[in-house]
Coordinates of C-alpha atoms in Angstrom, one line a residue:
M70 CA 0.0 0.0 0.0
T71 CA 1.8 3.1 -1.2
L72 CA 1.1 6.6 -0.4
N73 CA 1.2 9.2 -3.1
Y74 CA 2.8 12.5 -2.1
D75 CA -0.3 14.2 -0.8
A76 CA -1.4 11.2 1.2
S77 CA 1.9 10.6 2.8
Q78 CA 2.2 14.3 3.6
T79 CA -1.2 14.2 5.3
F80 CA -0.2 11.1 7.3
R81 CA 3.1 12.6 8.4
E82 CA 1.5 15.9 9.5
T83 CA -1.2 13.9 11.5
Q84 CA 1.5 11.9 13.2
S85 CA 3.7 14.9 14.0
M86 CA 0.7 16.7 15.5
T87 CA 0.8 14.3 18.4
S88 CA 4.5 13.5 18.5
R89 CA 4.5 13.8 22.3
A90 CA 2.0 11.0 22.7
S91 CA 2.8 7.3 22.5
L92 CA 2.1 5.4 19.4
S93 CA -0.8 3.5 21.0
E94 CA -2.3 6.8 22.2
R95 CA -2.0 8.4 18.7
N96 CA -3.9 5.5 17.1
A97 CA -6.4 4.7 20.0
R98 CA -9.4 6.0 18.0
F99 CA -8.4 4.0 15.0
D100 CA -7.7 0.9 17.1
K101 CA -11.4 1.0 18.2
L102 CA -12.4 0.5 14.6
T103 CA -10.1 -2.5 14.0
N104 CA -11.3 -4.0 17.3
I105 CA -14.9 -3.7 16.1
A106 CA -13.9 -5.2 12.8
S107 CA -12.2 -8.1 14.4
L108 CA -15.1 -8.8 16.7
V109 CA -17.9 -8.4 14.2
M110 CA -16.0 -10.4 11.5
K111 CA -14.7 -12.9 14.1
A112 CA -11.2 -12.6 12.6
P113 CA -8.1 -12.9 14.8
V114 CA -6.4 -9.9 13.0
S115 CA -7.7 -6.6 11.7
L116 CA -5.5 -3.9 10.2
L117 CA -5.9 -0.4 8.9
T118 CA -3.0 0.1 6.6
I119 CA -1.4 3.0 4.7
I120 CA 0.8 2.2 1.7
D121 CA 4.0 4.2 1.6
D122 CA 5.6 3.6 -1.8
T123 CA 8.5 6.0 -1.1
G124 CA 9.5 4.1 2.1
G125 CA 8.7 0.7 0.5
Q126 CA 6.5 -0.3 3.4
Q127 CA 2.9 -0.6 4.5
I128 CA 2.2 1.2 7.8
F129 CA -0.3 -0.1 10.3
K130 CA -2.3 3.0 11.2
S131 CA -4.3 0.7 13.5
A132 CA -3.9 -3.0 14.4
T133 CA -5.7 -5.6 16.4
G134 CA -4.3 -9.1 17.0
L135 CA -0.7 -8.4 16.3
R136 CA 2.0 -9.9 18.4
G137 CA 5.7 -9.7 18.9
E138 CA 7.8 -7.7 16.4
L139 CA 4.9 -6.7 14.2
F140 CA 3.2 -5.1 17.2
Q141 CA 6.3 -3.1 17.9
T142 CA 7.2 -2.0 14.4
R143 CA 3.6 -1.6 13.1
S144 CA 4.8 -2.0 9.6
T145 CA 5.9 -4.5 7.0
P146 CA 7.8 -4.3 3.7
L147 CA 5.6 -4.0 0.7
S148 CA 6.8 -7.4 -0.4
H149 CA 4.6 -8.8 2.5
S150 CA 1.6 -6.6 1.7
F151 CA -1.8 -7.9 0.5
C152 CA -3.3 -4.4 1.0
K153 CA -1.3 -2.9 -1.8
Y154 CA -3.4 -4.9 -4.2
V155 CA -6.5 -3.2 -2.8
R156 CA -4.9 0.2 -3.0
D157 CA -3.8 -0.4 -6.6
S158 CA -7.2 -1.7 -7.8
G159 CA -9.4 0.6 -5.7
K160 CA -11.7 -2.4 -5.1
P161 CA -12.3 -4.9 -2.3
L162 CA -10.1 -8.0 -2.3
L163 CA -11.5 -11.4 -1.1
V164 CA -9.1 -14.2 -0.6
R165 CA -10.5 -17.6 0.7
D166 CA -7.1 -19.3 0.8
A167 CA -4.0 -17.3 0.0
R168 CA -2.0 -20.5 -0.5
K169 CA -4.1 -21.2 -3.6
H170 CA -4.4 -17.7 -4.9
P171 CA -2.7 -17.2 -8.2
E172 CA -1.2 -13.8 -7.3
L173 CA -0.7 -14.2 -3.6
K174 CA 0.4 -17.7 -3.0
H175 CA 4.1 -16.7 -3.4
N176 CA 3.7 -13.7 -1.1
P177 CA 6.2 -14.1 1.9
A178 CA 3.4 -13.1 4.3
V179 CA 1.7 -16.4 3.7
A180 CA 4.6 -18.4 5.2
D181 CA 6.0 -15.7 7.6
F182 CA 2.8 -14.4 9.1
G183 CA 0.3 -17.3 8.4
I184 CA -2.1 -15.2 6.3
I185 CA -4.6 -17.5 4.8
G186 CA -8.0 -15.9 4.6
Y187 CA -8.0 -12.2 3.7
L188 CA -10.7 -9.5 3.1
G189 CA -9.7 -5.9 2.4
V190 CA -11.6 -2.8 1.4
P191 CA -10.2 0.6 0.2
F192 CA -9.2 3.2 2.8
R193 CA -9.7 6.6 1.2
T194 CA -8.9 10.2 1.9
E195 CA -11.6 12.9 2.0
Q196 CA -10.8 13.6 -1.7
G197 CA -11.5 10.0 -2.6
D198 CA -7.9 8.9 -3.1
V199 CA -7.1 5.3 -2.0
I200 CA -4.2 5.3 0.4
G201 CA -4.5 1.9 1.9
A202 CA -7.0 -0.7 3.2
L203 CA -9.0 -1.8 6.1
C204 CA -8.7 -5.6 6.3
C205 CA -9.5 -8.7 8.3
I206 CA -7.1 -11.7 8.3
D207 CA -7.7 -15.3 9.3
H208 CA -5.1 -18.1 9.7
C209 CA -7.4 -20.6 8.0
P210 CA -9.4 -20.7 4.8
R211 CA -12.4 -18.2 5.0
D212 CA -15.4 -17.7 2.9
W213 CA -16.4 -14.0 2.7
D214 CA -19.7 -12.7 1.5
E215 CA -21.2 -9.3 0.4
N216 CA -22.4 -8.6 3.9
D217 CA -18.8 -8.8 5.2
I218 CA -17.7 -6.4 2.5
E219 CA -20.5 -3.9 3.5
I220 CA -19.6 -4.0 7.1
L221 CA -15.9 -3.5 6.5
A222 CA -16.6 -0.7 3.9
R223 CA -18.7 1.2 6.5
L224 CA -15.9 0.9 9.1
A225 CA -13.4 2.1 6.5
S226 CA -15.6 5.2 5.8
I227 CA -15.6 6.0 9.6
A228 CA -11.8 5.6 9.6
A229 CA -11.5 8.0 6.6
D230 CA -13.6 10.6 8.5
Q231 CA -11.3 10.2 11.6
L232 CA -8.2 10.7 9.4
H233 CA -9.7 13.9 8.0
L234 CA -10.4 15.2 11.5
N235 CA -6.9 14.4 12.6
S236 CA -5.5 16.1 9.5
A237 CA -7.7 19.1 10.1
E238 CA -6.6 19.3 13.7
A239 CA -3.0 19.1 12.6
G240 CA -3.6 22.0 10.2
R241 CA -5.2 24.0 12.9
V242 CA -2.3 23.5 15.2
K243 CA 0.2 24.3 12.5
A244 CA -1.8 27.5 11.5
K245 CA -1.9 28.5 15.2
R246 CA 1.8 28.1 15.5
L247 CA 2.5 30.1 12.4
A248 CA 0.1 32.8 13.5
E249 CA 1.9 33.0 16.9
Q250 CA 5.2 33.2 15.1
A251 CA 3.9 35.9 12.8
A252 CA 2.5 37.9 15.7
A253 CA 5.8 37.6 17.5
T254 CA 7.7 38.7 14.4
R255 CA 5.3 41.6 13.9
A256 CA 5.6 42.7 17.5
S257 CA 9.4 42.6 17.3
F258 CA 9.4 44.5 14.1
L259 CA 7.0 47.2 15.4
S260 CA 9.1 47.5 18.6
H261 CA 12.4 47.9 16.7
A262 CA 10.9 50.1 14.0
N263 CA 9.4 52.4 16.7
H264 CA 12.8 52.7 18.4
E265 CA 14.5 53.5 15.2
V266 CA 11.9 56.1 14.3
R267 CA 11.7 57.8 17.8
T268 CA 15.4 58.5 18.0
P269 CA 15.6 60.8 14.9
L270 CA 12.1 62.1 15.7
S271 CA 13.3 63.4 19.1
S272 CA 16.2 65.2 17.4
I273 CA 13.9 66.6 14.8
G274 CA 11.4 67.8 17.4
G275 CA 14.0 69.5 19.5
A276 CA 15.6 71.2 16.5
T277 CA 12.2 72.3 15.2
R278 CA 11.2 73.9 18.6
L279 CA 14.6 75.7 18.7
L280 CA 14.3 76.8 15.2
S281 CA 10.8 78.2 15.8
T282 CA 12.2 80.6 18.4
L283 CA 14.9 81.8 16.1
V284 CA 13.3 82.4 12.7
T285 CA 11.4 85.6 12.0
D286 CA 10.9 85.4 8.2
E287 CA 7.3 84.5 7.4
K288 CA 8.3 82.0 4.8
A289 CA 10.7 80.3 7.1
R290 CA 8.1 80.2 9.9
Y291 CA 5.6 78.6 7.5
L292 CA 8.2 75.9 6.7
V293 CA 8.9 75.3 10.4
G294 CA 5.1 74.9 10.8
V295 CA 5.1 72.2 8.1
I296 CA 7.9 70.4 9.9
E297 CA 6.0 70.6 13.3
R298 CA 2.8 69.2 11.8
N299 CA 4.5 66.3 10.2
F300 CA 6.5 65.7 13.3
S301 CA 3.3 65.5 15.3
R302 CA 1.9 63.1 12.7
L303 CA 4.9 60.8 12.9
S304 CA 4.9 60.9 16.7
A305 CA 1.3 59.9 16.7
M306 CA 2.0 56.9 14.4
A307 CA 4.9 55.9 16.5
N308 CA 2.7 55.9 19.6
D309 CA 0.1 53.9 17.8
L310 CA 2.6 51.3 16.7
V311 CA 3.8 50.9 20.2
R312 CA 0.2 50.4 21.4
I313 CA -0.5 47.8 18.6
A314 CA 2.6 45.9 19.6
E315 CA 1.5 45.9 23.2
L316 CA -1.9 44.6 22.3
D317 CA -0.4 41.9 20.0
D318 CA 1.9 40.4 22.6
A319 CA -0.5 40.9 25.6
T320 CA 1.9 43.3 27.4
A321 CA -0.9 45.9 27.5
S322 CA -2.5 46.2 30.9
I323 CA -6.0 47.1 31.9
A324 CA -6.0 48.9 35.3
A325 CA -9.4 48.8 36.8
E326 CA -10.2 51.9 38.8
T327 CA -13.3 53.6 40.2
F328 CA -14.3 56.7 38.3
N329 CA -17.3 58.9 37.6
L330 CA -18.2 58.4 34.0
T331 CA -19.9 61.7 33.5
E332 CA -17.0 63.7 34.8
V333 CA -14.4 61.7 32.7
V334 CA -16.4 62.1 29.5
R335 CA -17.2 65.8 30.1
S336 CA -13.5 66.7 30.7
T337 CA -12.6 64.9 27.5
V338 CA -15.2 66.9 25.6
E339 CA -13.8 70.1 27.0
K340 CA -10.4 69.3 25.6
H341 CA -11.8 69.6 22.1
R342 CA -13.9 72.8 22.7
D343 CA -11.4 75.2 21.3
A344 CA -10.7 73.1 18.2
A345 CA -14.5 72.8 17.5
K346 CA -14.9 76.6 18.0
T347 CA -12.1 77.3 15.6
K348 CA -13.9 75.4 12.9
G349 CA -17.2 77.0 13.8
L350 CA -18.7 73.7 15.0
G351 CA -21.1 73.2 17.8
L352 CA -19.9 70.7 20.5
T353 CA -22.5 69.5 22.9
F354 CA -22.5 67.0 25.8
T355 CA -25.6 65.5 27.4
C356 CA -26.1 62.8 30.0
S357 CA -29.6 61.3 30.5
L358 CA -28.6 59.0 33.3
K359 CA -30.7 59.4 36.5
D360 CA -27.6 59.5 38.7
D361 CA -23.8 59.6 38.2
P362 CA -22.7 56.0 37.9
L363 CA -19.4 54.9 39.5
L364 CA -17.8 52.5 37.1
L365 CA -14.9 50.1 37.6
F366 CA -13.0 50.2 34.3
D367 CA -9.7 51.6 33.1
A368 CA -10.4 55.3 33.1
Q369 CA -7.3 56.2 31.1
I370 CA -8.1 53.7 28.3
L371 CA -11.7 54.8 28.1
T372 CA -10.6 58.4 28.0
Q373 CA -8.2 57.7 25.1
A374 CA -11.0 55.9 23.2
V375 CA -13.4 58.8 23.6
D376 CA -10.6 61.2 22.8
R377 CA -9.7 59.5 19.5
L378 CA -13.4 59.4 18.4
L379 CA -13.9 63.0 19.3
S380 CA -10.7 64.1 17.6
N381 CA -11.8 62.4 14.4
A382 CA -15.3 63.8 14.6
V383 CA -14.0 67.3 14.9
K384 CA -11.4 66.8 12.1
F385 CA -13.8 65.3 9.6
T386 CA -16.7 67.7 10.2
S387 CA -16.7 70.9 8.3
V388 CA -20.2 72.2 9.0
G389 CA -22.6 71.5 11.8
E390 CA -21.9 70.0 15.2
V391 CA -20.4 67.1 17.2
R392 CA -22.6 65.6 19.9
V393 CA -21.6 63.4 22.8
E394 CA -24.4 61.7 24.7
I395 CA -24.4 59.2 27.7
T396 CA -27.6 57.2 27.9
P397 CA -28.7 54.1 29.8
G398 CA -28.0 50.8 28.0
R399 CA -30.4 48.2 26.7
S400 CA -32.9 47.4 29.5
G401 CA -30.7 49.2 31.9
D402 CA -27.9 46.7 31.6
G403 CA -25.1 49.2 31.2
V404 CA -24.4 52.6 29.8
V405 CA -23.9 53.9 26.2
I406 CA -21.6 56.6 25.0
C407 CA -22.6 58.0 21.6
I408 CA -20.3 60.3 19.6
S409 CA -21.9 61.6 16.5
D410 CA -21.1 64.3 13.9
T411 CA -22.6 65.9 10.8
G412 CA -19.5 65.3 8.7
Y413 CA -19.1 63.8 5.3
G414 CA -19.9 60.3 6.5
I415 CA -18.3 56.9 5.6
E416 CA -18.9 54.9 2.5
A417 CA -20.5 51.5 3.0
E418 CA -17.5 49.6 1.6
Q419 CA -15.1 51.3 3.9
L420 CA -17.5 51.1 6.9
S421 CA -17.2 47.3 7.1
R422 CA -13.4 47.6 7.3
L423 CA -13.2 50.6 9.5
F424 CA -12.0 48.8 12.6
E425 CA -9.3 46.9 10.8
E426 CA -5.7 48.1 10.9
F427 CA -4.6 50.7 8.3
E428 CA -8.1 51.2 7.0
A429 CA -8.6 54.9 6.9
H430 CA -12.3 55.5 6.0
N431 CA -11.5 58.0 3.3
P432 CA -7.9 58.3 2.0
R433 CA -8.4 61.9 1.0
T434 CA -9.9 63.1 4.3
A435 CA -7.5 60.8 6.2
R436 CA -4.6 62.7 4.7
Q437 CA -6.2 66.0 5.6
G438 CA -6.8 64.8 9.2
A439 CA -3.3 63.2 9.6
G440 CA -4.8 59.8 10.4
T441 CA -2.5 56.8 10.9
G442 CA -5.1 54.1 10.0
L443 CA -4.5 52.4 13.4
G444 CA -6.7 54.5 15.7
M445 CA -10.0 52.7 15.1
S446 CA -8.4 49.3 15.5
I447 CA -6.8 50.4 18.8
V448 CA -10.2 51.8 20.0
R449 CA -12.0 48.6 19.2
R450 CA -9.5 46.3 20.8
E451 CA -9.2 48.4 24.0
V452 CA -13.0 48.7 24.4
E453 CA -13.3 45.0 24.0
W454 CA -10.6 44.4 26.5
M455 CA -12.7 46.2 29.0
G456 CA -15.6 44.0 28.2
G457 CA -17.4 46.6 26.2
E458 CA -18.6 46.8 22.6
I459 CA -18.2 49.5 19.9
S460 CA -20.3 49.9 16.7
V461 CA -20.6 52.5 14.0
S462 CA -23.3 53.8 11.7
S463 CA -23.0 56.4 8.9
R464 CA -24.7 57.9 5.9
L465 CA -22.9 59.9 3.3
G466 CA -23.6 63.6 3.5
E467 CA -25.3 63.2 6.9
G468 CA -22.7 62.1 9.4
T469 CA -21.3 59.3 11.5
S470 CA -22.2 57.9 14.9
F471 CA -19.9 55.8 17.1
I472 CA -21.5 53.9 20.0
I473 CA -19.6 52.5 22.9
F474 CA -21.5 50.1 25.2
L475 CA -20.2 49.4 28.7
P476 CA -21.9 46.6 30.6
N477 CA -22.9 47.1 34.1
S478 CA -21.4 43.8 35.3
R479 CA -18.6 46.0 36.7
D480 CA -20.9 49.0 37.4
K481 CA -21.1 49.5 41.2
R482 CA -22.7 52.2 43.2
C483 CA -22.3 53.4 46.7
D484 CA -25.9 54.1 47.7
D485 CA -25.4 54.2 51.5
G486 CA -27.0 57.4 52.4
S487 CA -25.7 57.3 55.9
E488 CA -22.3 58.5 54.7
G489 CA -23.6 61.9 54.0
E490 CA -21.9 61.9 50.7
Q491 CA -25.0 61.9 48.6
E492 CA -25.5 65.6 48.4
G493 CA -23.6 66.7 45.3
S494 CA -20.6 64.4 45.9
S495 CA -22.0 60.8 45.7
H496 CA -19.6 60.2 42.9
R497 CA -16.5 61.0 44.8
L498 CA -14.4 58.7 47.0
T499 CA -12.6 59.5 50.1
C500 CA -8.9 58.5 50.3
L501 CA -8.2 56.8 53.7
E502 CA -4.6 58.1 53.5
C503 CA -5.4 61.8 53.4
G504 CA -9.2 62.2 53.5
E505 CA -9.2 63.9 50.1
K506 CA -12.2 63.3 47.8
M507 CA -11.6 62.4 44.2
S508 CA -13.3 60.6 41.3
L509 CA -10.2 58.6 40.3
L510 CA -8.9 56.9 43.4
R511 CA -6.4 54.6 41.7
R512 CA -4.6 57.5 40.0
H513 CA -4.6 59.5 43.2
L514 CA -3.1 56.7 45.2
S515 CA -0.3 56.3 42.6
Q516 CA 0.5 59.9 42.1
V517 CA 0.1 61.3 45.6
H518 CA 0.9 58.4 47.9
G519 CA 2.9 56.0 45.7
L520 CA 0.6 53.1 46.5
T521 CA -0.8 50.4 44.2
P522 CA -4.4 49.4 44.8
E523 CA -3.2 46.1 46.2
A524 CA -0.9 47.8 48.7
Y525 CA -3.7 50.1 49.7
R526 CA -6.1 47.2 50.3
A527 CA -3.5 45.3 52.3
K528 CA -2.7 48.4 54.4
W529 CA -6.3 49.1 55.3
K530 CA -7.4 45.5 55.3
L531 CA -10.0 46.1 52.6
V532 CA -11.7 43.5 50.4
D533 CA -11.4 43.6 46.6
D534 CA -14.4 45.9 46.1
Y535 CA -12.9 48.4 48.5
A536 CA -13.6 51.3 46.1
L537 CA -17.4 51.2 46.3
S538 CA -19.4 48.5 48.0
S539 CA -17.5 47.3 51.0
K540 CA -19.4 48.1 54.2
V541 CA -16.2 48.2 56.1
Y542 CA -14.8 50.7 53.7
R543 CA -17.8 52.9 54.0
K544 CA -17.5 53.0 57.7
M545 CA -13.8 53.7 57.5
R546 CA -14.4 56.6 55.1
Q547 CA -17.0 58.0 57.5
A548 CA -14.5 57.7 60.3
V549 CA -11.8 59.5 58.2
K550 CA -14.2 62.3 57.3
T551 CA -15.1 62.8 60.9
S552 CA -11.4 62.9 62.1
M553 CA -10.5 65.3 59.3

């Protein structure tokens, strides 16, 4: 039974996929089939063979009833093979008594292995190529009938399905390994490329700033401005490349901290007020939540996501307004941040690829806005890292809307009115170190006290949800307020 190139390649890949397992473990599922064949056909030996012409052997993919050396080697030379006749003809082979068979009576297997009765059916790949046989062997003359052939053919079909599954699994493992290697190569390239870009950029930036203080000629100042704008664009791309590399190799971190969503989004909106005013655009912010929710997410990453979306909205809108709205989520199961504009809009073809890397939604406007083509991909990945979702809708000539949904699975509120913090400051937290109130406790601990949240919890013996819902923490805050 000889393998053609494709068949032998499939077999070798399937075998290498499980190279760490023992041979019996690798073929356990196939051995069940030969066990069934041996029992049903009442034959002492059953084999599932693959013919390897290149190696000059038949390989026992599965075997029942073998002893001694054959059990260990699980192969024989092709000179001892009956199954190669099945492979070559593509049809079942019935042999009542091999000692009297015109073609097989001189086969060494008759004398060496005692093969007398033989029934073999083709073993095929998914493409229909015959690569071997499923056979039953007896040590005495045996009369086989059509029912025996049907049973063995059905078992061979099951074996072919299993071979396909093994091959598919081997392909999946190989593809995963290649993908991991490609990701590592890409991350390494991005890291090195960023380093090589940043070094000259730092020199260019410093020289440009110095030059801007020295030149007085209008034409020269204009050229300095061109350099500064392109320096900013390259710096932004370098930062995006670093972030993409971090997300690729999982070195990016999500630091959960308690913050007031309304305050964080409002402050981000205010950063773009002057830019919108310069272009004659309206910039509005509304929040229809009944109260100010305290969320446990990474405030910095969420701020960056909203900032990118707002920046794009202002850049790509020439007339009209940009609106930012915070509303309750579906059935009150979270919150929604909607950033919409009255800009040119995004074509349907580009819309489906908007969150892919280097997919600027409009090459012309992307150049005008100095986009890197990475921002939307970064936004999507970071929002998803926080357990949220982002979607976009757009109509040409009418504008675009981005919607960020944040689930309330990590939305916690401190509704203990006994603290006396509900009047105008329910969204603020009291630091046990100094008694100061703030909306971003994690950042305050790091910048003011040099403490990590873990160290803070350990010092004050707080549970994991210290920031909001711990009754112990609420009592301690009240005590700190009183002592202050």
